[in-house]
CSV table of C-alpha atoms in Angstrom, one decimal:
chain,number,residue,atom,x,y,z
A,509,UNK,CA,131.5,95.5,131.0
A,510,UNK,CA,134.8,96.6,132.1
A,511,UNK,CA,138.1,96.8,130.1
A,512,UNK,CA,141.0,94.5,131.2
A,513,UNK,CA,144.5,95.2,130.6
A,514,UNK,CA,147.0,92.4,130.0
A,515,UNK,CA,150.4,91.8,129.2
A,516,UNK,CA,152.3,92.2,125.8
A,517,UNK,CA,152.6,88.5,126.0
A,518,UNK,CA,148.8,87.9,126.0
A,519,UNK,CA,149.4,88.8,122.1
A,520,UNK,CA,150.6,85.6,121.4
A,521,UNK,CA,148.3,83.6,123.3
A,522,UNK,CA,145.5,84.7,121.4
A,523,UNK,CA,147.0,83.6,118.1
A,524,UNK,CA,148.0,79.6,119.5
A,525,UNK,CA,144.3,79.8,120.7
A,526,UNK,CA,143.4,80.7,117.6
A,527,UNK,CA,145.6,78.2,115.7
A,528,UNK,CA,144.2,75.5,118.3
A,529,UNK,CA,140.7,76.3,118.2
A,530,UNK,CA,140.5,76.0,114.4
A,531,UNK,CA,142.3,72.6,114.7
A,532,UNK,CA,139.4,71.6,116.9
A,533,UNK,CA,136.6,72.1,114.5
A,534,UNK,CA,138.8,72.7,111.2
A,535,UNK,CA,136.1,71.4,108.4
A,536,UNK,CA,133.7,73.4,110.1
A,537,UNK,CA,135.9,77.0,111.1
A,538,UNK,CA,137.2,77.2,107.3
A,539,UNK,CA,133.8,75.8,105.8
A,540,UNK,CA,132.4,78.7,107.6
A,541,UNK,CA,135.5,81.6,106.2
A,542,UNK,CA,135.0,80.4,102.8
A,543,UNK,CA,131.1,80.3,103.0
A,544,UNK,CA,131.9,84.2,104.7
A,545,UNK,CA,134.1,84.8,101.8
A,546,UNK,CA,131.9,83.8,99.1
A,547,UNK,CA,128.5,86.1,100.4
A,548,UNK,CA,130.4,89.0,100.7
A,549,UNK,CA,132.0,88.5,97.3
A,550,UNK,CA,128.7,87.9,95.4
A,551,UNK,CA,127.3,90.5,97.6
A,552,UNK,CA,129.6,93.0,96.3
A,553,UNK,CA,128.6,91.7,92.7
A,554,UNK,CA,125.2,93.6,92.9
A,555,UNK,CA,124.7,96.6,90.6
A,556,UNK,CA,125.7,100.0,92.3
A,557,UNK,CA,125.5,98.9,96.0
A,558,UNK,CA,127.1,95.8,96.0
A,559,UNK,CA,130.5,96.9,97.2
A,560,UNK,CA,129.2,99.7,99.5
A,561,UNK,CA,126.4,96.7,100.8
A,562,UNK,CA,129.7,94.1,101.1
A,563,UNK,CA,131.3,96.5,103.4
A,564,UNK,CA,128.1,97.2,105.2
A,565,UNK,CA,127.8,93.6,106.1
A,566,UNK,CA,131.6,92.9,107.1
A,567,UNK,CA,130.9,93.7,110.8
A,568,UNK,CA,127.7,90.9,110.6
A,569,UNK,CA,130.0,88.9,109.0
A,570,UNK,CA,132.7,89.3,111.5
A,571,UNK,CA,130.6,88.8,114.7
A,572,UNK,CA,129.2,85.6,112.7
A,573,UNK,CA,132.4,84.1,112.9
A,574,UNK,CA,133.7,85.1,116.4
A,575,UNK,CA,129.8,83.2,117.4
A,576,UNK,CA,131.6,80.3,115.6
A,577,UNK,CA,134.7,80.5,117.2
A,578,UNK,CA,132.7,80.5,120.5
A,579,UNK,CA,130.7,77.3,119.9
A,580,UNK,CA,133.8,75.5,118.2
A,581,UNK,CA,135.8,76.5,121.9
A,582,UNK,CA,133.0,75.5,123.9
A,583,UNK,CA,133.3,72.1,122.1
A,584,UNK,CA,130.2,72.1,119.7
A,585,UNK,CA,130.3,72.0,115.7
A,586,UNK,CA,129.1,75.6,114.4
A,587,UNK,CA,126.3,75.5,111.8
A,588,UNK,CA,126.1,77.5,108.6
A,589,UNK,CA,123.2,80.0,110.4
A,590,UNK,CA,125.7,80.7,113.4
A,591,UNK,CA,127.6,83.4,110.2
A,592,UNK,CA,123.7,85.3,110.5
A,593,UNK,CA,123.9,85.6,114.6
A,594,UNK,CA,123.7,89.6,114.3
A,595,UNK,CA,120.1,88.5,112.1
A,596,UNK,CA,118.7,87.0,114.9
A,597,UNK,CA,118.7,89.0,117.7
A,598,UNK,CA,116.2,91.1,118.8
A,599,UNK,CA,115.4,94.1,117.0
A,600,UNK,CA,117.6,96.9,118.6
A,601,UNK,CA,120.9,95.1,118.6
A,602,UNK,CA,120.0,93.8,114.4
A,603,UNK,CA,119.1,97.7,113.8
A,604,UNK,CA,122.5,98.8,115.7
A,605,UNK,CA,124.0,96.0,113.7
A,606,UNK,CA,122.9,97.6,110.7
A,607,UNK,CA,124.2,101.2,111.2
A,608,UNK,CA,127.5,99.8,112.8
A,609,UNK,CA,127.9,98.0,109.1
A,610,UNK,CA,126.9,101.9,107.7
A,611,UNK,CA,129.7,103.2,109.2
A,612,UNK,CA,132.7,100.9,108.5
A,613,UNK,CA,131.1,101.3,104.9
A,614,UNK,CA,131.2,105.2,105.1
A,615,UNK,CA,134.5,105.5,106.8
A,616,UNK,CA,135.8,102.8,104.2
A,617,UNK,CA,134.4,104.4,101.6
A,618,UNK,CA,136.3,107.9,102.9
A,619,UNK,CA,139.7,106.3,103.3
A,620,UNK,CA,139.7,105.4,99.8
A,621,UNK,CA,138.1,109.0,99.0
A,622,UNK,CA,140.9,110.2,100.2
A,623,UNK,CA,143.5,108.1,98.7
A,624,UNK,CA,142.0,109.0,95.3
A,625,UNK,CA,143.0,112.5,96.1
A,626,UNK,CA,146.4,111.4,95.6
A,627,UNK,CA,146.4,109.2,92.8
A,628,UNK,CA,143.0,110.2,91.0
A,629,UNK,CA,141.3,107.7,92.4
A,630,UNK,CA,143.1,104.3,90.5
A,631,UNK,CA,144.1,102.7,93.2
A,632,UNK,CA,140.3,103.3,95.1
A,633,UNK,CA,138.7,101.8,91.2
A,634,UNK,CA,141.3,98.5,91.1
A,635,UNK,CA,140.0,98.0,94.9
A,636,UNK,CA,136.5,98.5,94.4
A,637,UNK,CA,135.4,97.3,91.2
A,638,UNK,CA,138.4,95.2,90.4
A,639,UNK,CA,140.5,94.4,87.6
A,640,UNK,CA,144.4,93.7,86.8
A,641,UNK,CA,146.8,95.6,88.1
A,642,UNK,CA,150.0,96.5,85.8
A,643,UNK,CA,153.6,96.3,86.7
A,644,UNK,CA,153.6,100.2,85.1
A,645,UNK,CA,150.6,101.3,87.0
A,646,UNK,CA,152.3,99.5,90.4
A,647,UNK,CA,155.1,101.0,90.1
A,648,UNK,CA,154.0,105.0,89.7
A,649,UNK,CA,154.5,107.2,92.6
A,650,UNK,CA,151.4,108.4,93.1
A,651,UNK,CA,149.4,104.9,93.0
A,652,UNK,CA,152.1,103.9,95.7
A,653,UNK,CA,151.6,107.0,98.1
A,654,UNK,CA,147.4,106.2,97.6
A,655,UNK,CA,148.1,102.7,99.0
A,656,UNK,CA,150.6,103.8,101.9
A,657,UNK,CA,147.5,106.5,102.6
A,658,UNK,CA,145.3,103.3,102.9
A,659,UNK,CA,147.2,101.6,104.6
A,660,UNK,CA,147.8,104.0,107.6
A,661,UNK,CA,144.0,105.2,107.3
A,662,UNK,CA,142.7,101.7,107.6
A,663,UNK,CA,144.2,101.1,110.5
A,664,UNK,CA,142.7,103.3,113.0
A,665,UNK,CA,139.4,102.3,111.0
A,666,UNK,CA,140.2,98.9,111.7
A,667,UNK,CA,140.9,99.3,115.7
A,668,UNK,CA,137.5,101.4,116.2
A,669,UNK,CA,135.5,98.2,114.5
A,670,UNK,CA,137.7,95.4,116.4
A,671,UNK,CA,135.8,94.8,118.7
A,672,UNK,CA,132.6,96.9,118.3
A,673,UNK,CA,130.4,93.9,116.9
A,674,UNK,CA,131.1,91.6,119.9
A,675,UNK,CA,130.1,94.3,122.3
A,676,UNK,CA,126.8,95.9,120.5
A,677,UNK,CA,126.0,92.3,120.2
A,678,UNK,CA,126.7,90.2,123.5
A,679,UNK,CA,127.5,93.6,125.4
A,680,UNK,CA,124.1,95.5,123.9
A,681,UNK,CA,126.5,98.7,124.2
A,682,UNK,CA,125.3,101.5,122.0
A,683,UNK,CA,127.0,102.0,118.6
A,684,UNK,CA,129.2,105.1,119.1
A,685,UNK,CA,130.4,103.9,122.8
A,686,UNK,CA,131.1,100.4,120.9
A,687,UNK,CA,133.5,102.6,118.8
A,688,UNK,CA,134.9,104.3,121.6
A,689,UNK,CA,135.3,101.6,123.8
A,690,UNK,CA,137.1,99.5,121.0
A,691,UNK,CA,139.6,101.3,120.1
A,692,UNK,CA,140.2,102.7,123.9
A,693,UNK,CA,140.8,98.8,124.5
A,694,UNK,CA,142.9,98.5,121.4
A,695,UNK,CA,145.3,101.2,122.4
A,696,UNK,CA,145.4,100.9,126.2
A,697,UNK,CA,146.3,96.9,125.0
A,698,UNK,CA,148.9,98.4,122.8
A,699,UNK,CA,151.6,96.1,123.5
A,700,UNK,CA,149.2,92.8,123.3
A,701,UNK,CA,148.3,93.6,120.0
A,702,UNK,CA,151.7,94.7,118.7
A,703,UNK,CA,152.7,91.4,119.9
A,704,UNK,CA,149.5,89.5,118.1
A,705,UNK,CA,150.1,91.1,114.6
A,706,UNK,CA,154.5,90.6,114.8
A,707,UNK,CA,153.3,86.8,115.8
A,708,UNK,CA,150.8,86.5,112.8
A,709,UNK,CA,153.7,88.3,110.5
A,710,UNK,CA,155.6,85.1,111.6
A,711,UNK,CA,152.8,82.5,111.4
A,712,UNK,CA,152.2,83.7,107.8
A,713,UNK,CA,155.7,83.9,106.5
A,714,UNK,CA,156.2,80.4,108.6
A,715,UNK,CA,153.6,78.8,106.1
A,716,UNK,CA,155.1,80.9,103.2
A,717,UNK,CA,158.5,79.2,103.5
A,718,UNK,CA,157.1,75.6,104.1
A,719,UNK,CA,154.7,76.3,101.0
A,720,UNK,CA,157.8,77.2,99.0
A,721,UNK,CA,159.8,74.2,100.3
A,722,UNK,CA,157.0,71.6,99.6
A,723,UNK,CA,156.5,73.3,96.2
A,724,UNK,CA,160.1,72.6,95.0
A,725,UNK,CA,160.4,69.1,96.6
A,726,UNK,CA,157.2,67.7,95.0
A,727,UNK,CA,156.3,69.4,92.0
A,728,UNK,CA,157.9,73.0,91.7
A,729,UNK,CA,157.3,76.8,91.6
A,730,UNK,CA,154.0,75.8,89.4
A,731,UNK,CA,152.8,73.5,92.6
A,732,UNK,CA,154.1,76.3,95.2
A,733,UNK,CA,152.1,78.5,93.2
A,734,UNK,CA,148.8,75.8,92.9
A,735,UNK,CA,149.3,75.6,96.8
A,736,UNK,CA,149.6,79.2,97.9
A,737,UNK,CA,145.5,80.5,97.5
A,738,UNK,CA,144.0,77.8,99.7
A,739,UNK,CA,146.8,78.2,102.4
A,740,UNK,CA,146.4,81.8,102.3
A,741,UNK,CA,142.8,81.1,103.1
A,742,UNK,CA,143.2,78.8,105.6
A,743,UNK,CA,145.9,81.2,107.4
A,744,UNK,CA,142.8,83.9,106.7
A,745,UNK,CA,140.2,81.6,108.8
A,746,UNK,CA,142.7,80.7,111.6
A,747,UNK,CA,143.1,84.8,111.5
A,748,UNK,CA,139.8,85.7,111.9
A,749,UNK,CA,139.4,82.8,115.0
A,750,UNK,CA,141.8,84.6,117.0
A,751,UNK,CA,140.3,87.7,117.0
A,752,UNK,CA,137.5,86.2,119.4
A,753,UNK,CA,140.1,85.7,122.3
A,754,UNK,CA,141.3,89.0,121.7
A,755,UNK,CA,137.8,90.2,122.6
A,756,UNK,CA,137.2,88.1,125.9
A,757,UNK,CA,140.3,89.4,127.3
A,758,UNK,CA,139.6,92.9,126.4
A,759,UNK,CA,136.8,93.2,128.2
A,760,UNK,CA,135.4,91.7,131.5
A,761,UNK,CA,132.2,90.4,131.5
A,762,UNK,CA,129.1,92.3,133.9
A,763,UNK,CA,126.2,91.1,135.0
A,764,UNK,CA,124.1,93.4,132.3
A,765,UNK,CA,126.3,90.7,129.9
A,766,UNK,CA,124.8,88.2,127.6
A,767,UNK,CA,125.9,84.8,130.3
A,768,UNK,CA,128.6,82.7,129.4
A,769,UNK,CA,131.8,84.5,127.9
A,770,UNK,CA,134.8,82.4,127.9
A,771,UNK,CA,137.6,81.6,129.6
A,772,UNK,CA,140.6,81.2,127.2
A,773,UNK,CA,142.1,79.0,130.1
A,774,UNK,CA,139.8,76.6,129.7
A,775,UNK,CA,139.3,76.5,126.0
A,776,UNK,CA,139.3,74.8,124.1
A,777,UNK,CA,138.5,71.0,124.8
A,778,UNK,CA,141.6,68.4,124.6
């Protein structure tokens, strides 16, 4: 396993692969989100560990739909077990599985540690246990700084699990070098993945404006409003189906590799 670096335009191939993968199998990609969506939400319903056992299981979760995104590329129809693929490996890579899934919790879990530093922890309790959010509580200073603290702590979080799954799984690379090697990838593709996230910004505020249009042509702002969950969701699943080509051309595949990793060039099927 070797890390490939491509160009800043390679950012915006991987979300039109994304878009056109999804098309390919589209009952069966955003069956698969919303089935993803609904575990980790009941999940996190579960007395004391439910929302520390949720974030455990977003890596799983995560690898369970770039397996999907695979099959639907390759031309097949994912089934609902393909979202339990880290399950059924053998017992090494499920037992990595399980600590990589410890430590997005923990480091999660410190993020908003330290955002409740800054705002007493309100912004951490809304996010975590849930509840409604009032324009007075938004609008305080210090619940504002706690989320810009999130925000710029996630992110690094975010690019040391990117691709971490993919390669403890179909790359049986250790947990901590998974980390490493992640985020190495994510940063020496800097430009690629700048380019990916302005594209998505676009893609999303794309279906935004058409929402909003529709909306006022058929029904108005009460059927814009009916209209924007579900095509947030969908925009979600498409989101989640890119992130598989972002892995392939990340990395390039060895012959210690689990056989078969494909090539974007050729997928998927017309």
């Amino acid at each position: 396993m070797k890390l490939k670096i491509v160009p800043a335009g390679t950012g915006v191939t991987w979300v039109r692969l994304g878009i056109k993968t999804f098309f390919a199998q589209p009952l069966a990609l955003s069956g698969l989100f919303f089935l993803f969506m609904a575990a980790i939400s009941l999940v996190s319903l579960v007395p004391f560990v439910g929302p520390a056992l949720s974030l455990a299981l977003l890596p799983a979760a995560t690898l369970g739909l770039m397996a999907a995104t695979r099959e639907a590329a390759r031309g097949k129809f994912p089934m609902p077990a393909i979202l339990v693929t880290a399950f059924r490996a053998g017992r090494d890579q499920m037992h990595a599985m399980w600590i990589l899934g410890a430590l997005y919790a923990l480091g999660f879990l410190i993020v908003m540690g330290l955002s409740a530093l800054v705002d007493g922890g309100e912004f951490a309790r809304l996010y975590l246990v849930g509840g409604t959010i009032s324009r007075e509580t938004a609008q305080q200073p210090a619940f504002q700084a706690a989320m810009l603290v999130v925000v710029g702590l996630y992110a690094p979080l975010s690019l040391l699990f990117w691709h971490a799954p993919a390669l403890v799984h179909w790359n049986q690379v250790p947990v901590l070098k998974s980390l490493f090697f992640s985020i190495v990838a994510c940063f020496r593709n800097f430009l690629a993945f700048t380019v990916y996230g302005l594209a998505w910004s676009a893609v999303f505020i794309g279906a935004g404006l058409v929402v909003s249009l529709l909306g006022a042509a058929l029904g108005g702002p009460a059927l814009a409003a009916l209209l924007v969950v579900p095509t947030a969701l969908l925009m979600a699943a498409m989101f989640f189906t890119s992130v598989y080509f972002s892995y392939v051309d990340s990395f390039e595949e060895s012959a210690d590799d689990e056989p078969g990793q494909l090539d974007h060039n050729k997928a998927p099927p017309n």
